[in-house]
């Protein structure tokens, strides 16, 4: 009974509610449309067409999971996934550790802090393509680091990661870390500056050492900063492409291939959209698998608290 | 009365001429190495001489980089005036989607069917009886380039075929020269694979695999021999850390490497370095064992345009590219063979003469671009990249290759 009597009264209120703040809603309309059409719509379209045998142009001849079967039986894809795993794991841990350590050092009120900050942040101003090229040259055995050190007299010095299939991914990692840690350091530094001086004083009164204060008190307090940093690092890892193209071109052989490069090359060079879409859908899945438990913990936990 | 008519006609003719001359066509291509850039300027000069303007849209990087850019521009509704592409199956879907200009009228007016030799080039431009591209040159991949400097340095005679080259490799290495220069990119390794297969496994086996897609032959004894030869070549090329093909050619030019297996476009690099065939370098078509050449090559396609004036200019350019004078000047600079059998190439050097002779004798293979789809080609190139850079055994690689042939569409 109450249910039937409610609608008229609600419908009387609804326009007012819908048009409340209408200027703000109108202004955000383009972004809402972009999000729905481009992101959600584009994703749905890609996933749908990954079940077709599309070649250069999208066609709707359904082939079921054929593209996925082919994808997971392709050596190049498996190598790409492994490489992303190694690069991602190392990059995540090392960026956080180095970034935080640098920030903590700068936070100890050293001299010329702003000069050091600029130096550490400087690589971030360079694009991945420039970074890749610079490190390709530095790591080139014939005129890079190796030849310089040999020139100093250490004749047996060998440092040639890019031409060895087993180490090339670490060559990429060096370049990635060089480029990315500066930004993380700045974010960490901002987080450290946000910690109240009184915390430090209280810790000192209790006789807790500096390192222990960082690990046990400061880092847990910087949780939001760490989450921001994690999201930034993770998005950088998953879209890793231009660094590889500029630094190694995926070589030697297939040993530094990454999933994003597989997607691009099979979509456009092999003119096999279906295969490229299947690969990009798998990339999306891996992001979702990581994201959903994290979002559940993060936002679910907040509601309970 | 007739005078008025005449002046009117002259007037319209003039307007027509002046509107045609105002046309600026953007031409995209991936000819960016020294020899290639010299060749493409011949086209530009000829086109500018007609009063039109050649807007050069060179895209750096090899075809693998440029082709996606070109295709996405055509599909994305931002077509260029004309574009280079290899003939064959690359453009088939674009034609089916109606995105490329039908040149059948121009071809009939120019009598292309009679002058293009070998005729397979024009067939590669034809879909359902209509012609969609202009072949401009013939490129073949089955060449090995030998450095005289490297062999003199080692005190050896320059080999005359692949077997002699393999036999001489040990002495070359002893003299501190890398026997085989190889750019570490899948497509270059695939060219070497194709050339060695034809030379070692023979023509019948190659045809069965590449044209009939017979996976049993790819698993068979001839291909086992070929894969063993390729595994051997891989060892000869160990330590060749260059990426691009012209860097590898440069190793042959400077004598730091003994040889390179590369298509005839390498000749343009030798020409730019002012090296002379026979005294500074040698070339062996079919690796000196099996004198056959494939007839891939470059062709120009013309994306469909709404503007009738541009369409007219596109047709004019199409006719110009295949005209005798342009064919001679372009191909001399490029190091490739002309698509017309009826022109005088007396100015050509020894390598080109060898190539022309093989063509005249009918030693013609269809190119891989025509036989396999881009998808299969990339899969084979991936396999090559994996094989040449690592320690994959010849037997494993042969099995993987045969599987790709079986799955080829």
XYZ file of C-alpha atoms in Angstrom:
714
model
C 0.000 0.000 0.000
C 2.661 2.428 0.992
C 4.624 1.355 -2.070
C 1.826 2.392 -4.434
C 1.309 5.717 -2.724
C 4.968 6.620 -2.796
C 5.727 7.016 -6.530
C 3.621 10.151 -7.145
C 5.255 11.985 -4.273
C 8.718 10.869 -5.385
C 8.107 11.766 -9.013
C 7.089 15.192 -7.825
C 10.473 15.608 -6.174
C 12.577 13.877 -8.822
C 12.993 16.704 -11.381
C 14.094 19.020 -8.616
C 16.683 16.486 -7.485
C 17.837 15.790 -11.034
C 18.263 19.457 -11.834
C 19.790 20.328 -8.508
C 23.277 21.641 -9.172
C 22.476 21.352 -12.885
C 25.398 23.531 -13.916
C 27.894 21.171 -12.323
C 26.155 18.169 -13.836
C 26.119 19.754 -17.270
C 29.804 20.554 -16.982
C 30.711 16.988 -16.069
C 28.522 15.533 -18.833
C 31.316 15.410 -21.448
C 33.566 13.534 -19.036
C 30.763 11.119 -18.101
C 30.085 10.487 -21.792
C 33.803 10.006 -22.485
C 34.088 7.544 -19.638
C 31.042 5.578 -20.757
C 31.559 5.633 -24.524
C 35.332 5.593 -24.818
C 36.425 3.576 -21.796
C 33.538 1.245 -21.047
C 32.207 1.097 -24.617
C 35.652 0.687 -26.156
C 36.548 -2.045 -23.681
C 33.325 -3.947 -24.333
C 33.843 -3.639 -28.087
C 37.402 -4.933 -27.853
C 36.425 -7.882 -25.689
C 33.543 -8.742 -28.038
C 35.704 -8.665 -31.152
C 38.397 -10.777 -29.493
C 36.038 -13.707 -30.096
C 36.034 -13.104 -33.851
C 38.441 -13.969 -36.632
C 38.905 -10.274 -37.547
C 41.943 -9.555 -39.666
C 42.777 -6.020 -40.808
C 39.197 -4.787 -40.382
C 36.748 -5.884 -37.678
C 34.390 -8.615 -38.876
C 31.821 -10.607 -36.951
C 32.724 -14.182 -37.827
C 32.685 -15.814 -34.425
C 35.473 -18.252 -33.651
C 34.931 -18.784 -29.908
C 38.099 -19.067 -27.869
C 40.361 -19.837 -30.859
C 42.271 -16.570 -30.534
C 42.934 -17.245 -26.844
C 44.071 -20.799 -27.525
C 46.499 -19.555 -30.142
C 47.672 -16.760 -27.826
C 48.544 -19.087 -24.964
C 50.327 -21.528 -27.236
C 52.534 -18.788 -28.706
C 56.097 -18.682 -27.331
C 56.314 -14.954 -27.848
C 53.308 -14.270 -25.612
C 54.610 -16.540 -22.850
C 58.009 -14.805 -23.010
C 56.243 -11.430 -22.889
C 54.257 -12.367 -19.807
C 57.361 -13.688 -18.023
C 59.291 -10.541 -18.872
C 56.500 -8.341 -17.566
C 56.440 -10.422 -14.389
C 60.183 -9.998 -13.792
C 60.183 -6.340 -14.744
C 57.012 -5.634 -12.766
C 58.105 -7.393 -9.570
C 61.586 -5.881 -9.524
C 60.393 -2.458 -10.590
C 57.654 -2.355 -7.941
C 59.940 -3.307 -5.050
C 63.055 -1.398 -6.124
C 61.205 1.806 -7.024
C 59.519 1.878 -3.624
C 62.704 1.013 -1.722
C 64.977 3.393 -3.614
C 62.345 6.126 -3.803
C 61.668 5.978 -0.078
C 65.357 5.759 0.828
C 66.206 8.791 -1.266
C 63.273 10.714 0.203
C 64.306 9.756 3.754
C 67.884 10.913 3.023
C 66.660 14.249 1.686
C 64.350 14.563 4.663
C 67.334 14.490 7.037
C 67.749 18.213 6.318
C 70.869 17.849 4.226
C 72.556 20.746 2.459
C 71.587 21.574 -1.148
C 68.420 19.563 -0.785
C 66.646 21.271 -3.667
C 69.603 20.703 -5.974
C 69.573 16.973 -5.224
C 65.805 16.882 -5.597
C 66.079 18.409 -9.066
C 68.813 15.981 -10.068
C 66.797 12.962 -8.955
C 63.602 14.220 -10.537
C 65.260 15.273 -13.778
C 65.066 11.891 -15.591
C 61.303 11.947 -15.160
C 61.157 14.975 -17.460
C 62.504 12.793 -20.287
C 60.207 10.579 -22.310
C 60.647 6.812 -22.290
C 61.878 6.966 -25.870
C 64.744 9.293 -24.928
C 65.457 7.262 -21.791
C 65.571 4.062 -23.827
C 67.907 5.524 -26.427
C 70.254 7.044 -23.830
C 70.532 3.759 -21.953
C 70.950 1.830 -25.173
C 74.047 3.931 -25.784
C 75.299 3.765 -22.193
C 74.971 -0.022 -22.141
C 76.452 -0.496 -25.616
C 79.658 -2.503 -25.072
C 81.590 -0.800 -27.866
C 81.306 2.821 -26.758
C 79.307 2.805 -23.520
C 80.057 2.047 -19.900
C 82.027 -1.122 -20.658
C 84.494 0.576 -23.005
C 84.913 3.533 -20.617
C 85.809 1.266 -17.695
C 88.125 -0.765 -19.929
C 89.714 2.502 -20.997
C 90.559 3.171 -17.340
C 92.655 0.017 -17.354
C 90.276 -2.676 -16.108
C 90.604 -4.737 -19.297
C 88.478 -7.719 -18.277
C 85.464 -5.635 -17.215
C 82.334 -6.952 -18.881
C 78.960 -5.272 -18.590
C 76.841 -6.007 -21.610
C 73.294 -6.747 -20.468
C 71.473 -5.746 -23.661
C 73.065 -8.320 -25.969
C 72.482 -11.297 -23.707
C 68.968 -12.794 -23.855
C 69.159 -13.742 -20.161
C 69.989 -10.289 -18.841
C 68.363 -7.909 -21.288
C 65.288 -7.431 -19.099
C 67.515 -6.119 -16.282
C 69.012 -3.646 -18.742
C 65.487 -2.375 -19.293
C 64.906 -2.360 -15.543
C 67.927 -0.087 -14.964
C 66.564 2.432 -17.449
C 63.040 2.170 -16.018
C 64.264 2.722 -12.462
C 66.449 5.644 -13.492
C 63.466 7.279 -15.083
C 60.791 6.454 -12.514
C 62.298 6.641 -9.024
C 62.584 10.450 -9.011
C 58.844 10.947 -9.112
C 58.210 8.355 -6.412
C 60.910 10.041 -4.303
C 59.086 13.374 -4.600
C 55.757 11.835 -3.617
C 57.405 10.125 -0.644
C 59.133 13.344 0.330
C 55.828 15.184 0.289
C 54.399 12.439 2.486
C 57.324 12.693 4.914
C 56.926 16.459 5.156
C 53.286 15.882 6.068
C 54.296 13.959 9.215
C 53.975 16.102 12.306
C 57.265 17.172 13.977
C 55.740 16.110 17.308
C 55.762 12.463 16.231
C 59.521 12.677 15.825
C 59.872 14.410 19.181
C 57.727 11.785 20.892
C 59.775 8.997 19.296
C 62.986 10.656 20.439
C 61.663 11.019 23.976
C 60.812 7.305 23.980
C 64.363 6.597 22.804
C 63.413 4.958 19.495
C 66.174 4.931 16.834
C 65.818 6.821 13.556
C 65.562 3.755 11.297
C 63.109 2.079 13.618
C 60.989 5.235 13.753
C 60.806 5.252 9.961
C 59.918 1.569 9.660
C 57.572 1.199 12.613
C 55.883 4.614 12.829
C 56.355 6.785 9.766
C 55.747 4.192 7.030
C 52.433 2.952 8.512
C 51.336 6.600 8.773
C 52.139 7.127 5.091
C 49.757 4.450 3.853
C 47.817 6.744 1.457
C 51.062 8.013 -0.040
C 52.242 4.451 -0.613
C 48.965 3.566 -2.316
C 49.294 6.526 -4.670
C 52.850 5.483 -5.453
C 51.797 1.863 -6.017
C 49.072 2.849 -8.474
C 51.492 5.067 -10.399
C 54.174 2.370 -10.566
C 51.708 -0.367 -11.505
C 50.174 1.627 -14.355
C 53.668 2.383 -15.621
C 54.532 -1.326 -15.600
C 51.473 -2.590 -17.415
C 51.787 -0.073 -20.240
C 55.531 -0.702 -20.679
C 56.078 -0.394 -24.432
C 57.970 2.659 -25.640
C 60.995 1.963 -23.440
C 61.337 -1.491 -24.989
C 60.851 -0.230 -28.531
C 63.480 2.482 -28.076
C 66.017 0.507 -26.082
C 66.002 -3.038 -27.452
C 63.247 -3.350 -30.053
C 62.229 -6.540 -28.256
C 65.592 -8.152 -28.941
C 67.870 -9.935 -28.942
C 65.450 -12.263 -30.618
C 62.274 -12.232 -28.554
C 63.964 -11.973 -25.182
C 62.726 -8.512 -24.186
C 59.234 -8.634 -25.666
C 56.365 -7.301 -23.538
C 52.591 -7.845 -23.815
C 51.771 -4.299 -25.015
C 54.199 -4.742 -27.896
C 52.589 -8.053 -28.807
C 49.198 -6.331 -28.947
C 50.399 -3.516 -31.198
C 52.344 -5.749 -33.558
C 49.632 -8.334 -34.021
C 46.954 -5.681 -34.479
C 48.792 -3.589 -37.033
C 51.838 -5.377 -38.396
C 50.293 -8.818 -38.675
C 46.941 -7.209 -39.469
C 45.261 -9.663 -37.146
C 42.901 -7.614 -34.987
C 41.314 -10.663 -33.350
C 44.649 -11.868 -32.001
C 45.610 -8.377 -30.805
C 42.247 -7.938 -29.080
C 42.592 -11.308 -27.356
C 46.010 -10.265 -26.058
C 44.748 -6.877 -24.848
C 41.788 -8.566 -23.160
C 44.235 -10.787 -21.287
C 46.116 -7.648 -20.197
C 42.843 -6.191 -18.950
C 42.103 -9.413 -17.066
C 45.452 -9.306 -15.299
C 44.784 -5.722 -14.195
C 41.307 -6.633 -12.993
C 42.601 -9.666 -11.066
C 44.985 -7.408 -9.153
C 42.592 -4.495 -8.847
C 39.449 -6.188 -7.519
C 40.927 -7.735 -4.343
C 42.764 -4.495 -3.675
C 39.640 -2.367 -4.149
C 37.697 -4.784 -1.939
C 40.272 -4.515 0.831
C 40.663 -0.776 0.484
C 37.066 0.359 0.192
C 35.380 -2.584 1.927
C 37.701 -2.120 4.892
C 36.933 1.587 5.138
C 33.196 0.939 5.384
C 33.708 -1.491 8.244
C 36.001 0.935 10.028
C 32.337 30.694 -85.078
C 34.935 27.976 -85.251
C 37.497 30.505 -84.024
C 35.402 31.215 -80.956
C 34.996 27.528 -80.373
C 38.727 27.035 -80.736
C 39.585 29.788 -78.302
C 37.028 28.419 -75.898
C 38.578 24.992 -76.177
C 42.056 26.398 -75.672
C 40.743 28.284 -72.678
C 39.283 25.168 -71.066
C 42.400 23.226 -71.859
C 44.482 25.894 -70.168
C 42.254 25.912 -67.109
C 42.422 22.171 -66.977
C 46.194 22.296 -67.236
C 46.538 24.981 -64.611
C 44.251 23.233 -62.136
C 46.149 19.997 -62.667
C 49.460 21.749 -62.097
C 48.311 23.143 -58.779
C 47.981 19.686 -57.309
C 50.160 18.761 -54.394
C 50.285 15.062 -53.680
C 51.599 13.728 -50.441
C 53.487 10.492 -51.063
C 54.340 8.278 -48.124
C 57.097 5.684 -48.275
C 59.749 4.136 -46.073
C 62.766 4.716 -48.277
C 65.070 6.468 -45.845
C 68.516 4.887 -46.143
C 71.075 6.747 -48.273
C 70.603 4.718 -51.443
C 66.834 4.637 -51.092
C 66.502 8.369 -50.539
C 68.568 8.986 -53.678
C 66.184 6.746 -55.620
C 62.974 8.316 -54.381
C 64.248 11.760 -55.326
C 64.171 10.561 -58.963
C 60.424 10.096 -58.658
C 60.052 13.492 -57.015
C 62.084 15.207 -59.749
C 60.024 13.592 -62.511
C 56.759 14.516 -60.812
C 57.816 18.098 -60.085
C 58.895 18.422 -63.733
C 55.268 17.934 -64.777
C 54.383 21.096 -62.835
C 52.878 19.292 -59.866
C 54.327 19.160 -56.394
C 55.706 16.070 -54.651
C 55.190 16.381 -50.916
C 57.566 13.866 -49.467
C 56.155 11.852 -46.570
C 59.069 9.612 -45.697
C 58.427 7.484 -42.618
C 61.573 6.458 -40.781
C 62.010 2.817 -39.907
C 61.441 -0.228 -42.039
C 58.189 -1.331 -43.607
C 57.171 -2.889 -40.319
C 57.037 0.559 -38.721
C 55.683 2.490 -41.665
C 52.973 0.112 -42.859
C 50.803 0.400 -39.715
C 51.037 4.200 -39.902
C 50.045 4.201 -43.554
C 47.192 1.761 -43.049
C 45.826 3.554 -40.013
C 45.854 6.840 -41.937
C 43.908 5.295 -44.814
C 41.422 3.595 -42.503
C 41.185 6.643 -40.271
C 39.989 8.858 -43.142
C 43.181 10.879 -43.596
C 44.401 9.418 -46.900
C 47.658 10.524 -48.507
C 47.902 11.120 -52.269
C 49.862 7.988 -52.904
C 51.744 5.477 -50.855
C 54.382 2.847 -51.225
C 53.461 -0.661 -50.175
C 54.714 -4.087 -51.073
C 52.431 -5.883 -53.445
C 50.513 -8.838 -52.416
C 48.103 -9.603 -49.684
C 48.850 -6.575 -47.498
C 46.440 -4.358 -49.360
C 43.765 -6.903 -50.127
C 41.432 -5.972 -47.296
C 41.831 -2.272 -48.018
C 40.791 -2.934 -51.602
C 37.842 -5.035 -50.469
C 36.751 -2.153 -48.242
C 36.847 0.179 -51.263
C 39.589 2.389 -49.852
C 42.017 2.197 -52.770
C 41.675 3.746 -56.203
C 40.897 1.511 -59.180
C 43.625 2.090 -61.776
C 42.276 -0.238 -64.463
C 41.631 2.614 -66.931
C 45.173 3.968 -66.574
C 46.571 0.472 -66.947
C 44.601 -0.190 -70.114
C 45.595 3.164 -71.598
C 49.251 2.437 -70.868
C 49.076 -1.172 -72.028
C 50.543 -2.392 -68.741
C 49.486 -5.955 -69.426
C 51.987 -6.126 -72.313
C 54.940 -4.285 -70.824
C 55.135 -5.528 -67.242
C 57.597 -8.398 -66.961
C 57.250 -10.749 -65.181
C 53.474 -10.607 -65.416
C 53.117 -11.925 -61.855
C 53.826 -8.359 -60.667
C 50.681 -7.056 -62.289
C 48.712 -10.078 -61.082
C 49.743 -9.147 -57.539
C 48.144 -5.730 -58.129
C 44.964 -7.273 -59.500
C 41.890 -8.237 -57.538
C 38.804 -9.581 -59.333
C 40.136 -8.395 -62.682
C 40.705 -4.784 -61.564
C 44.139 -3.226 -61.095
C 44.833 -1.306 -57.900
C 48.547 -0.559 -57.840
C 51.532 0.389 -59.955
C 54.529 -1.905 -59.624
C 57.659 0.262 -59.739
C 60.542 -2.138 -59.255
C 61.487 -5.731 -58.708
C 63.321 -6.646 -55.575
C 64.677 -10.043 -54.909
C 65.992 -11.354 -51.626
C 68.183 -14.282 -52.656
C 71.519 -12.470 -52.715
C 74.700 -12.775 -50.738
C 77.079 -9.804 -50.688
C 80.764 -10.510 -50.193
C 83.451 -8.098 -49.063
C 86.644 -8.302 -51.120
C 88.545 -6.369 -48.444
C 87.724 -8.997 -45.806
C 88.875 -11.855 -48.026
C 92.072 -10.097 -49.121
C 92.849 -9.404 -45.489
C 92.516 -13.104 -44.690
C 94.504 -14.052 -47.808
C 91.610 -15.975 -49.335
C 89.865 -16.068 -52.697
C 86.384 -14.613 -52.771
C 83.912 -17.538 -52.710
C 81.700 -18.172 -55.718
C 78.889 -19.976 -53.919
C 77.436 -20.647 -50.474
C 79.355 -23.911 -49.926
C 82.681 -22.192 -50.579
C 81.643 -19.401 -48.248
C 80.883 -21.841 -45.430
C 84.197 -23.597 -46.059
C 86.097 -20.295 -45.901
C 84.370 -19.123 -42.712
C 86.898 -20.729 -40.357
C 89.831 -18.916 -41.984
C 87.929 -15.642 -41.956
C 87.301 -16.026 -38.252
C 90.977 -16.825 -37.699
C 91.804 -13.521 -39.391
C 89.559 -11.719 -36.914
C 86.675 -11.112 -39.305
C 83.088 -11.968 -38.531
C 82.051 -14.357 -41.333
C 78.396 -13.359 -41.632
C 76.872 -9.985 -40.776
C 73.276 -10.268 -39.605
C 70.941 -7.538 -38.399
C 69.116 -8.849 -35.338
C 65.609 -8.385 -36.708
C 63.207 -11.154 -37.613
C 62.574 -10.043 -41.184
C 66.269 -10.010 -42.048
C 66.759 -13.425 -40.519
C 63.742 -14.614 -42.476
C 65.336 -13.401 -45.714
C 68.486 -15.342 -44.888
C 66.343 -18.364 -44.067
C 64.545 -18.158 -47.414
C 67.747 -17.700 -49.408
C 69.547 -20.570 -47.681
C 66.520 -22.853 -48.050
C 66.336 -22.293 -51.801
C 70.064 -22.815 -52.148
C 70.289 -25.903 -49.940
C 66.895 -27.627 -49.981
C 66.245 -26.886 -53.621
C 63.482 -25.193 -55.509
C 60.891 -27.963 -55.460
C 60.893 -28.270 -51.693
C 60.727 -24.471 -51.327
C 57.752 -24.266 -53.679
C 55.922 -27.084 -51.939
C 56.216 -25.291 -48.603
C 55.788 -21.674 -49.636
C 53.168 -22.023 -52.320
C 51.324 -25.283 -51.656
C 51.822 -24.891 -47.860
C 52.745 -28.538 -47.597
C 53.675 -29.101 -43.944
C 54.927 -32.635 -44.646
C 57.668 -31.272 -46.889
C 58.516 -28.724 -44.182
C 59.011 -31.691 -41.840
C 60.877 -33.679 -44.498
C 64.523 -34.464 -45.160
C 65.244 -31.516 -47.509
C 64.178 -29.054 -44.863
C 66.155 -30.900 -42.198
C 69.270 -30.262 -44.305
C 68.268 -26.635 -44.740
C 67.713 -26.128 -41.007
C 71.113 -27.669 -40.295
C 72.659 -25.170 -42.716
C 70.801 -22.337 -40.984
C 71.928 -23.480 -37.552
C 75.449 -23.390 -38.954
C 74.901 -19.900 -40.392
C 73.670 -18.814 -36.961
C 77.037 -19.771 -35.490
C 78.815 -17.845 -38.272
C 76.816 -14.743 -37.364
C 77.387 -14.965 -33.580
C 78.639 -11.629 -32.313
C 76.831 -9.618 -34.959
C 75.108 -7.166 -32.640
C 73.816 -4.646 -35.173
C 70.085 -4.149 -35.614
C 69.346 -2.442 -38.942
C 70.098 -4.038 -42.295
C 72.161 -1.108 -43.533
C 74.381 -1.294 -40.440
C 75.026 -4.922 -41.333
C 75.720 -3.928 -44.956
C 78.136 -1.346 -43.633
C 80.088 -4.109 -41.902
C 80.544 -5.737 -45.323
C 81.481 -2.391 -46.911
C 84.147 -1.720 -44.281
C 85.362 -5.322 -44.363
C 84.653 -6.083 -40.694
C 82.346 -8.854 -41.864
C 82.838 -11.270 -44.726
C 79.335 -11.399 -46.120
C 75.689 -10.529 -45.679
C 72.588 -12.227 -47.006
C 70.273 -9.415 -47.968
C 68.011 -8.356 -50.797
C 69.291 -6.414 -53.775
C 68.465 -3.096 -52.100
C 71.797 -3.524 -50.294
C 73.367 -2.515 -53.599
C 72.186 1.063 -53.080
C 74.366 1.237 -49.951
C 77.416 -0.007 -51.859
C 76.722 2.624 -54.516
C 76.471 5.433 -51.927
C 79.796 4.233 -50.428
C 81.231 4.445 -53.979
C 82.209 0.803 -54.063
C 82.580 -0.965 -57.395
C 81.048 -4.340 -58.134
C 83.758 -6.895 -58.921
C 86.621 -5.034 -57.268
C 85.234 -3.967 -53.870
C 82.341 -6.363 -53.461
C 80.734 -9.328 -55.181
C 77.167 -10.481 -55.346
C 75.828 -13.978 -55.818
C 72.160 -14.314 -56.750
C 70.579 -17.455 -55.327
C 73.714 -17.721 -53.135
C 75.519 -18.939 -56.260
C 73.824 -22.347 -56.097
C 70.333 -21.939 -57.416
C 70.031 -18.878 -59.649
C 66.411 -17.971 -59.091
C 65.017 -14.705 -57.793
C 61.735 -13.849 -56.244
C 59.873 -10.929 -57.694
C 58.569 -9.061 -54.743
C 59.072 -5.413 -54.848
C 57.497 -2.139 -54.247
C 54.282 -0.839 -55.627
C 52.386 2.386 -55.230
C 48.769 2.475 -54.145
C 46.478 5.456 -54.370
C 43.905 5.863 -51.597
C 40.433 6.893 -52.754
C 39.852 10.612 -52.510
C 36.664 12.704 -52.735
C 38.313 15.458 -54.756
C 38.137 14.657 -58.521
C 41.171 16.868 -59.190
C 43.287 14.835 -56.817
C 41.977 11.644 -58.377
C 43.060 12.916 -61.814
C 46.507 13.786 -60.454
C 46.763 10.357 -58.847
C 46.100 8.735 -62.216
C 48.677 10.990 -63.846
C 51.267 10.015 -61.236
C 50.432 6.336 -61.681
C 51.176 6.586 -65.410
C 54.365 8.555 -64.745
C 55.853 6.038 -62.312
C 55.868 3.280 -64.890
C 57.040 5.417 -67.829
C 60.349 4.262 -69.394
C 62.560 7.255 -68.423
C 61.448 7.226 -64.791
C 61.864 3.453 -64.576
C 65.484 3.688 -65.761
C 66.574 6.586 -63.539
C 64.801 5.253 -60.454
C 66.006 1.675 -60.710
C 69.600 2.665 -61.411
C 69.624 4.628 -58.167
C 67.739 1.997 -56.172
C 69.726 -1.004 -57.372
C 66.512 -2.810 -58.205
C 65.301 -4.176 -61.516
C 62.777 -2.346 -63.703
C 59.278 -3.739 -64.081
C 59.302 -3.222 -67.857
C 61.010 -5.725 -70.088
C 61.210 -3.267 -72.996
C 63.747 -0.707 -71.791
C 67.484 -0.458 -72.194
C 69.422 -0.983 -68.966
C 72.888 -0.872 -70.509
C 73.992 1.506 -67.753
C 73.266 -1.117 -65.113
C 76.170 -2.664 -63.180
C 77.207 -6.306 -63.045
C 74.837 -7.327 -60.262
C 71.815 -5.860 -62.001
C 72.877 -7.493 -65.273
C 73.023 -10.848 -63.480
C 69.543 -10.224 -62.139
C 68.152 -9.168 -65.530
C 69.626 -12.266 -67.123
C 67.962 -14.523 -64.552
C 64.641 -12.781 -65.132
C 65.007 -13.103 -68.894
C 65.661 -16.835 -68.452
C 62.488 -17.138 -66.399
C 64.123 -17.934 -63.049
C 61.246 -16.373 -61.172
C 59.758 -17.216 -57.791
C 56.717 -15.613 -56.236
C 57.722 -13.477 -53.255
C 56.870 -14.389 -49.688
C 54.752 -11.246 -49.504
C 52.479 -12.747 -52.105
C 52.459 -16.282 -50.726
C 51.803 -15.725 -47.004
C 49.482 -13.407 -45.122
C 51.056 -10.758 -42.884
C 49.911 -12.752 -39.889
C 51.801 -15.885 -40.926
C 54.806 -13.806 -41.986
C 55.048 -12.173 -38.539
C 54.741 -15.554 -36.827
C 57.567 -16.918 -38.969
C 59.654 -13.814 -38.260
C 59.066 -14.279 -34.524
C 60.297 -17.845 -34.836
C 63.375 -16.656 -36.750
C 64.151 -13.998 -34.148
C 63.872 -16.591 -31.412
C 65.988 -19.119 -33.304
C 68.817 -16.816 -34.409
C 69.312 -15.133 -31.040
C 69.163 -18.202 -28.836
C 70.160 -21.826 -28.661
C 66.999 -23.392 -30.050
C 67.872 -26.669 -31.752
C 67.365 -27.018 -35.493
C 64.924 -29.894 -34.955
C 62.705 -27.854 -32.606
C 62.720 -24.918 -34.966
C 61.827 -27.159 -37.904
C 58.878 -28.616 -35.995
C 57.632 -25.152 -35.002
C 58.059 -23.923 -38.570
C 56.152 -26.871 -40.020
C 53.332 -26.191 -37.567
C 53.114 -22.573 -38.770
C 52.997 -23.777 -42.376
C 50.198 -26.165 -41.446
C 48.222 -23.371 -39.779
C 48.892 -20.844 -42.546
C 45.806 -19.412 -44.164
